[in-house]
């Protein structure tokens, strides 16, 4: 099927999903009742209607080939299944155990479609844990879980493209749930969970560490636990493959969109030329803000228990990554989209719903348009004489504005709540 046809179909699906979201928002009383009486049934129906049936239709009936990163995932899953050593025998930009985890469904069905289904099931498990965590806090938890199933970005990037970024929230969720159950002496558990996450998903999760160290009561204890797991793992990798285990870090050299750098680049180029071959320096500069803002928020809220602020700090961390890291891409919104919906969005407020829907539409549309027009780098304002470039650039700006709005609302939730509580 031609790529443009696929895109138009995605737009129609987005429209149908948006209508479904609006209807769901209008039925709060009904979902509140279902949450008390039939939550497992409604949740399962959401899984069947918005994930399993579409997966069957797309990959079994229409027989579409998986897109996005799935072919690359399948390549390294095959390598892992064949007994290969990650980074040496096959490429991987993920943590060392990731390829072996995603090879599990390939053992059952040797097909890339099995990995997509595996991603859907992982997302569902994370969504259920999220719902289970919030249902005692909000009568709208089941309604929010149903809305999540219909969010266009989640639908397209996980069901169609099989992205794994939602696993980041899954890891943070496990840490959060642990701190809820263990109000004190939680550093050992957090250290174990954090170290295992770094070994199983992506090094990107390290961005959360500085803020997390500010939030815990005994940061040295947590670091020692992490070191007890991480140092032997790194030593083993170096013994086996030398410095090849640094492959995931080298992946940060590619400039992507949308982020603050991609938006301001036409103006930056007026002052000095950016050498894309040395773009790692840009990411190191962006790293300062990516780390500093969540750390500052954690410091301002340091008198609150970690379980009260961890979701907000997680959101701030990954929003900042998308804003300030020049290598950040639109798909990373999946990392914190579920957390934003449950923690930040108030579906009673029109502005919140508008931003949520806009972010989802932009996340689906902007990356396609950018790739379709050959991934232009806007090094000069004169490029905007091309209306296609100008249109895509406006989409980037709108995306960044959505990120900034989420960061502002998260800051208010984490920091201003603390200010009001101590006033």
PDB file of C-alpha atoms in Angstrom, residues 209-388:
ATOM      1  CA  UNK A 209      18.361   9.832  37.880  1.00  0.00           C
ATOM      2  CA  UNK A 210      19.603  13.269  39.087  1.00  0.00           C
ATOM      3  CA  UNK A 211      16.093  14.404  40.062  1.00  0.00           C
ATOM      4  CA  UNK A 212      15.398  11.031  41.660  1.00  0.00           C
ATOM      5  CA  UNK A 213      18.522  11.385  43.798  1.00  0.00           C
ATOM      6  CA  UNK A 214      17.190  14.723  45.036  1.00  0.00           C
ATOM      7  CA  UNK A 215      13.849  13.157  45.967  1.00  0.00           C
ATOM      8  CA  UNK A 216      15.103  10.143  47.936  1.00  0.00           C
ATOM      9  CA  UNK A 217      16.228  10.460  51.552  1.00  0.00           C
ATOM     10  CA  UNK A 218      19.392   8.361  51.170  1.00  0.00           C
ATOM     11  CA  UNK A 219      20.804   8.951  47.652  1.00  0.00           C
ATOM     12  CA  UNK A 220      24.192   7.360  48.398  1.00  0.00           C
ATOM     13  CA  UNK A 221      22.500   4.151  49.488  1.00  0.00           C
ATOM     14  CA  UNK A 222      20.495   4.081  46.271  1.00  0.00           C
ATOM     15  CA  UNK A 223      23.612   4.684  44.146  1.00  0.00           C
ATOM     16  CA  UNK A 224      25.490   1.893  45.909  1.00  0.00           C
ATOM     17  CA  UNK A 225      22.677  -0.539  45.124  1.00  0.00           C
ATOM     18  CA  UNK A 226      22.688   0.557  41.490  1.00  0.00           C
ATOM     19  CA  UNK A 227      26.467   0.208  41.342  1.00  0.00           C
ATOM     20  CA  UNK A 228      26.274  -3.299  42.803  1.00  0.00           C
ATOM     21  CA  UNK A 229      24.223  -4.315  39.760  1.00  0.00           C
ATOM     22  CA  UNK A 230      25.517  -1.952  37.092  1.00  0.00           C
ATOM     23  CA  UNK A 231      29.286  -2.212  37.537  1.00  0.00           C
ATOM     24  CA  UNK A 232      29.456  -6.017  37.166  1.00  0.00           C
ATOM     25  CA  UNK A 233      27.183  -5.757  34.113  1.00  0.00           C
ATOM     26  CA  UNK A 234      29.383  -3.089  32.508  1.00  0.00           C
ATOM     27  CA  UNK A 235      32.500  -5.066  33.401  1.00  0.00           C
ATOM     28  CA  UNK A 236      31.080  -8.194  31.784  1.00  0.00           C
ATOM     29  CA  UNK A 237      30.133  -6.298  28.629  1.00  0.00           C
ATOM     30  CA  UNK A 238      33.585  -4.703  28.369  1.00  0.00           C
ATOM     31  CA  UNK A 239      35.220  -8.094  28.886  1.00  0.00           C
ATOM     32  CA  UNK A 240      33.153  -9.590  26.078  1.00  0.00           C
ATOM     33  CA  UNK A 241      32.922  -6.787  23.508  1.00  0.00           C
ATOM     34  CA  UNK A 242      35.162  -3.900  24.550  1.00  0.00           C
ATOM     35  CA  UNK A 243      33.619  -0.455  24.121  1.00  0.00           C
ATOM     36  CA  UNK A 244      30.954  -1.645  21.674  1.00  0.00           C
ATOM     37  CA  UNK A 245      28.436  -1.405  24.520  1.00  0.00           C
ATOM     38  CA  UNK A 246      28.615   2.389  24.053  1.00  0.00           C
ATOM     39  CA  UNK A 247      26.670   1.996  20.788  1.00  0.00           C
ATOM     40  CA  UNK A 248      23.386   3.374  22.268  1.00  0.00           C
ATOM     41  CA  UNK A 249      25.127   6.611  23.303  1.00  0.00           C
ATOM     42  CA  UNK A 250      26.476   7.182  19.794  1.00  0.00           C
ATOM     43  CA  UNK A 251      22.924   7.083  18.462  1.00  0.00           C
ATOM     44  CA  UNK A 252      22.381  10.584  19.911  1.00  0.00           C
ATOM     45  CA  UNK A 253      24.378  12.223  17.109  1.00  0.00           C
ATOM     46  CA  UNK A 254      21.454  12.464  14.655  1.00  0.00           C
ATOM     47  CA  UNK A 255      19.428  15.695  14.670  1.00  0.00           C
ATOM     48  CA  UNK A 256      15.668  15.146  14.794  1.00  0.00           C
ATOM     49  CA  UNK A 257      12.435  17.135  15.139  1.00  0.00           C
ATOM     50  CA  UNK A 258      10.461  18.678  16.798  1.00  0.00           C
ATOM     51  CA  UNK A 259      12.408  20.382  19.579  1.00  0.00           C
ATOM     52  CA  UNK A 260      13.584  23.861  20.539  1.00  0.00           C
ATOM     53  CA  UNK A 261      16.756  23.538  18.491  1.00  0.00           C
ATOM     54  CA  UNK A 262      14.909  22.519  15.320  1.00  0.00           C
ATOM     55  CA  UNK A 263      12.517  25.460  15.799  1.00  0.00           C
ATOM     56  CA  UNK A 264      15.208  28.055  16.511  1.00  0.00           C
ATOM     57  CA  UNK A 265      17.775  26.715  14.062  1.00  0.00           C
ATOM     58  CA  UNK A 266      16.919  29.177  11.230  1.00  0.00           C
ATOM     59  CA  UNK A 267      17.745  32.009  13.628  1.00  0.00           C
ATOM     60  CA  UNK A 268      20.785  30.272  15.137  1.00  0.00           C
ATOM     61  CA  UNK A 269      22.260  29.820  11.655  1.00  0.00           C
ATOM     62  CA  UNK A 270      22.190  33.595  11.179  1.00  0.00           C
ATOM     63  CA  UNK A 271      24.769  33.880  13.970  1.00  0.00           C
ATOM     64  CA  UNK A 272      26.866  30.760  13.330  1.00  0.00           C
ATOM     65  CA  UNK A 273      26.720  27.625  11.194  1.00  0.00           C
ATOM     66  CA  UNK A 274      25.813  24.343  12.876  1.00  0.00           C
ATOM     67  CA  UNK A 275      27.934  21.388  11.803  1.00  0.00           C
ATOM     68  CA  UNK A 276      25.602  18.388  11.943  1.00  0.00           C
ATOM     69  CA  UNK A 277      28.590  16.036  12.106  1.00  0.00           C
ATOM     70  CA  UNK A 278      29.411  17.557  15.505  1.00  0.00           C
ATOM     71  CA  UNK A 279      25.841  17.745  16.733  1.00  0.00           C
ATOM     72  CA  UNK A 280      26.625  15.756  19.877  1.00  0.00           C
ATOM     73  CA  UNK A 281      27.819  19.036  21.416  1.00  0.00           C
ATOM     74  CA  UNK A 282      24.337  20.480  20.904  1.00  0.00           C
ATOM     75  CA  UNK A 283      22.837  17.581  22.822  1.00  0.00           C
ATOM     76  CA  UNK A 284      25.330  18.036  25.649  1.00  0.00           C
ATOM     77  CA  UNK A 285      24.251  21.665  25.908  1.00  0.00           C
ATOM     78  CA  UNK A 286      20.598  20.622  25.887  1.00  0.00           C
ATOM     79  CA  UNK A 287      21.400  18.029  28.531  1.00  0.00           C
ATOM     80  CA  UNK A 288      22.078  20.805  31.040  1.00  0.00           C
ATOM     81  CA  UNK A 289      18.472  22.007  30.821  1.00  0.00           C
ATOM     82  CA  UNK A 290      17.077  18.473  30.503  1.00  0.00           C
ATOM     83  CA  UNK A 291      18.610  17.629  33.869  1.00  0.00           C
ATOM     84  CA  UNK A 292      18.464  21.013  35.612  1.00  0.00           C
ATOM     85  CA  UNK A 293      14.716  21.709  35.339  1.00  0.00           C
ATOM     86  CA  UNK A 294      13.516  18.380  36.831  1.00  0.00           C
ATOM     87  CA  UNK A 295      16.227  18.651  39.508  1.00  0.00           C
ATOM     88  CA  UNK A 296      15.068  22.172  40.348  1.00  0.00           C
ATOM     89  CA  UNK A 297      11.465  20.983  40.579  1.00  0.00           C
ATOM     90  CA  UNK A 298      12.484  18.063  42.786  1.00  0.00           C
ATOM     91  CA  UNK A 299      14.460  20.427  45.022  1.00  0.00           C
ATOM     92  CA  UNK A 300      11.526  22.827  45.353  1.00  0.00           C
ATOM     93  CA  UNK A 301       9.272  19.905  46.328  1.00  0.00           C
ATOM     94  CA  UNK A 302      11.873  18.158  48.506  1.00  0.00           C
ATOM     95  CA  UNK A 303       9.704  18.367  51.638  1.00  0.00           C
ATOM     96  CA  UNK A 304       6.999  16.240  50.016  1.00  0.00           C
ATOM     97  CA  UNK A 305       7.173  12.456  49.991  1.00  0.00           C
ATOM     98  CA  UNK A 306       8.612  11.008  46.811  1.00  0.00           C
ATOM     99  CA  UNK A 307       5.340   9.188  46.084  1.00  0.00           C
ATOM    100  CA  UNK A 308       3.562  12.558  45.823  1.00  0.00           C
ATOM    101  CA  UNK A 309       5.836  14.050  43.160  1.00  0.00           C
ATOM    102  CA  UNK A 310       7.478  11.196  41.239  1.00  0.00           C
ATOM    103  CA  UNK A 311       4.937  11.074  38.355  1.00  0.00           C
ATOM    104  CA  UNK A 312       5.257  14.830  37.827  1.00  0.00           C
ATOM    105  CA  UNK A 313       9.061  14.735  37.930  1.00  0.00           C
ATOM    106  CA  UNK A 314       9.038  11.869  35.424  1.00  0.00           C
ATOM    107  CA  UNK A 315       6.828  13.875  33.062  1.00  0.00           C
ATOM    108  CA  UNK A 316       9.013  16.977  33.446  1.00  0.00           C
ATOM    109  CA  UNK A 317      12.131  14.945  32.714  1.00  0.00           C
ATOM    110  CA  UNK A 318      10.897  13.526  29.428  1.00  0.00           C
ATOM    111  CA  UNK A 319       9.184  16.729  28.312  1.00  0.00           C
ATOM    112  CA  UNK A 320      12.481  18.542  28.891  1.00  0.00           C
ATOM    113  CA  UNK A 321      14.261  15.857  26.908  1.00  0.00           C
ATOM    114  CA  UNK A 322      11.947  16.493  23.952  1.00  0.00           C
ATOM    115  CA  UNK A 323      12.366  20.245  24.277  1.00  0.00           C
ATOM    116  CA  UNK A 324      16.123  20.510  24.766  1.00  0.00           C
ATOM    117  CA  UNK A 325      17.641  17.408  23.142  1.00  0.00           C
ATOM    118  CA  UNK A 326      18.252  18.075  19.452  1.00  0.00           C
ATOM    119  CA  UNK A 327      18.165  14.322  18.794  1.00  0.00           C
ATOM    120  CA  UNK A 328      14.688  13.933  20.339  1.00  0.00           C
ATOM    121  CA  UNK A 329      11.942  12.785  17.992  1.00  0.00           C
ATOM    122  CA  UNK A 330       8.161  13.021  18.127  1.00  0.00           C
ATOM    123  CA  UNK A 331       7.701   9.351  19.044  1.00  0.00           C
ATOM    124  CA  UNK A 332       9.181  10.032  22.490  1.00  0.00           C
ATOM    125  CA  UNK A 333       5.860  11.586  23.509  1.00  0.00           C
ATOM    126  CA  UNK A 334       4.699   8.000  24.040  1.00  0.00           C
ATOM    127  CA  UNK A 335       7.083   7.810  26.996  1.00  0.00           C
ATOM    128  CA  UNK A 336       4.984  10.173  29.097  1.00  0.00           C
ATOM    129  CA  UNK A 337       1.623  10.417  27.303  1.00  0.00           C
ATOM    130  CA  UNK A 338      -0.096   7.964  29.655  1.00  0.00           C
ATOM    131  CA  UNK A 339       1.333   9.728  32.703  1.00  0.00           C
ATOM    132  CA  UNK A 340       0.227  13.138  31.396  1.00  0.00           C
ATOM    133  CA  UNK A 341      -3.320  11.908  30.809  1.00  0.00           C
ATOM    134  CA  UNK A 342      -3.713  10.502  34.321  1.00  0.00           C
ATOM    135  CA  UNK A 343      -1.625  13.033  36.247  1.00  0.00           C
ATOM    136  CA  UNK A 344      -2.017  16.396  34.474  1.00  0.00           C
ATOM    137  CA  UNK A 345      -5.018  16.467  32.140  1.00  0.00           C
ATOM    138  CA  UNK A 346      -8.351  17.553  33.607  1.00  0.00           C
ATOM    139  CA  UNK A 347     -10.969  16.416  31.094  1.00  0.00           C
ATOM    140  CA  UNK A 348     -13.470  18.842  32.649  1.00  0.00           C
ATOM    141  CA  UNK A 349     -11.414  21.726  31.227  1.00  0.00           C
ATOM    142  CA  UNK A 350     -11.773  22.456  27.522  1.00  0.00           C
ATOM    143  CA  UNK A 351      -8.249  23.873  27.220  1.00  0.00           C
ATOM    144  CA  UNK A 352      -6.753  20.660  28.609  1.00  0.00           C
ATOM    145  CA  UNK A 353      -8.714  18.520  26.154  1.00  0.00           C
ATOM    146  CA  UNK A 354      -7.753  20.769  23.224  1.00  0.00           C
ATOM    147  CA  UNK A 355      -4.044  20.523  24.061  1.00  0.00           C
ATOM    148  CA  UNK A 356      -4.291  16.757  24.542  1.00  0.00           C
ATOM    149  CA  UNK A 357      -5.953  16.259  21.155  1.00  0.00           C
ATOM    150  CA  UNK A 358      -3.660  18.757  19.420  1.00  0.00           C
ATOM    151  CA  UNK A 359      -0.565  17.026  20.785  1.00  0.00           C
ATOM    152  CA  UNK A 360      -1.813  13.669  19.552  1.00  0.00           C
ATOM    153  CA  UNK A 361      -2.678  14.907  16.077  1.00  0.00           C
ATOM    154  CA  UNK A 362       0.623  16.754  15.771  1.00  0.00           C
ATOM    155  CA  UNK A 363       2.567  13.701  16.927  1.00  0.00           C
ATOM    156  CA  UNK A 364       1.017  11.668  14.124  1.00  0.00           C
ATOM    157  CA  UNK A 365       1.099  14.297  11.358  1.00  0.00           C
ATOM    158  CA  UNK A 366       4.359  16.240  11.834  1.00  0.00           C
ATOM    159  CA  UNK A 367       6.840  13.318  11.645  1.00  0.00           C
ATOM    160  CA  UNK A 368       5.194  12.011   8.474  1.00  0.00           C
ATOM    161  CA  UNK A 369       5.226  15.416   6.784  1.00  0.00           C
ATOM    162  CA  UNK A 370       8.866  15.987   7.765  1.00  0.00           C
ATOM    163  CA  UNK A 371       9.953  12.636   6.325  1.00  0.00           C
ATOM    164  CA  UNK A 372       7.725  13.035   3.250  1.00  0.00           C
ATOM    165  CA  UNK A 373       9.381  16.347   2.324  1.00  0.00           C
ATOM    166  CA  UNK A 374      12.832  14.720   2.684  1.00  0.00           C
ATOM    167  CA  UNK A 375      13.677  15.732   6.272  1.00  0.00           C
ATOM    168  CA  UNK A 376      14.751  19.321   5.596  1.00  0.00           C
ATOM    169  CA  UNK A 377      17.102  21.131   7.961  1.00  0.00           C
ATOM    170  CA  UNK A 378      15.970  24.739   8.193  1.00  0.00           C
ATOM    171  CA  UNK A 379      19.316  26.480   7.996  1.00  0.00           C
ATOM    172  CA  UNK A 380      17.918  29.658   6.467  1.00  0.00           C
ATOM    173  CA  UNK A 381      14.708  31.670   6.697  1.00  0.00           C
ATOM    174  CA  UNK A 382      14.641  31.776   2.901  1.00  0.00           C
ATOM    175  CA  UNK A 383      13.682  28.092   2.890  1.00  0.00           C
ATOM    176  CA  UNK A 384      10.211  29.073   4.050  1.00  0.00           C
ATOM    177  CA  UNK A 385       9.434  30.369   0.583  1.00  0.00           C
ATOM    178  CA  UNK A 386       8.590  26.714   0.050  1.00  0.00           C
ATOM    179  CA  UNK A 387       5.063  26.369   1.465  1.00  0.00           C
ATOM    180  CA  UNK A 388       5.599  22.696   2.329  1.00  0.00           C
TER     181      UNK A 388
END
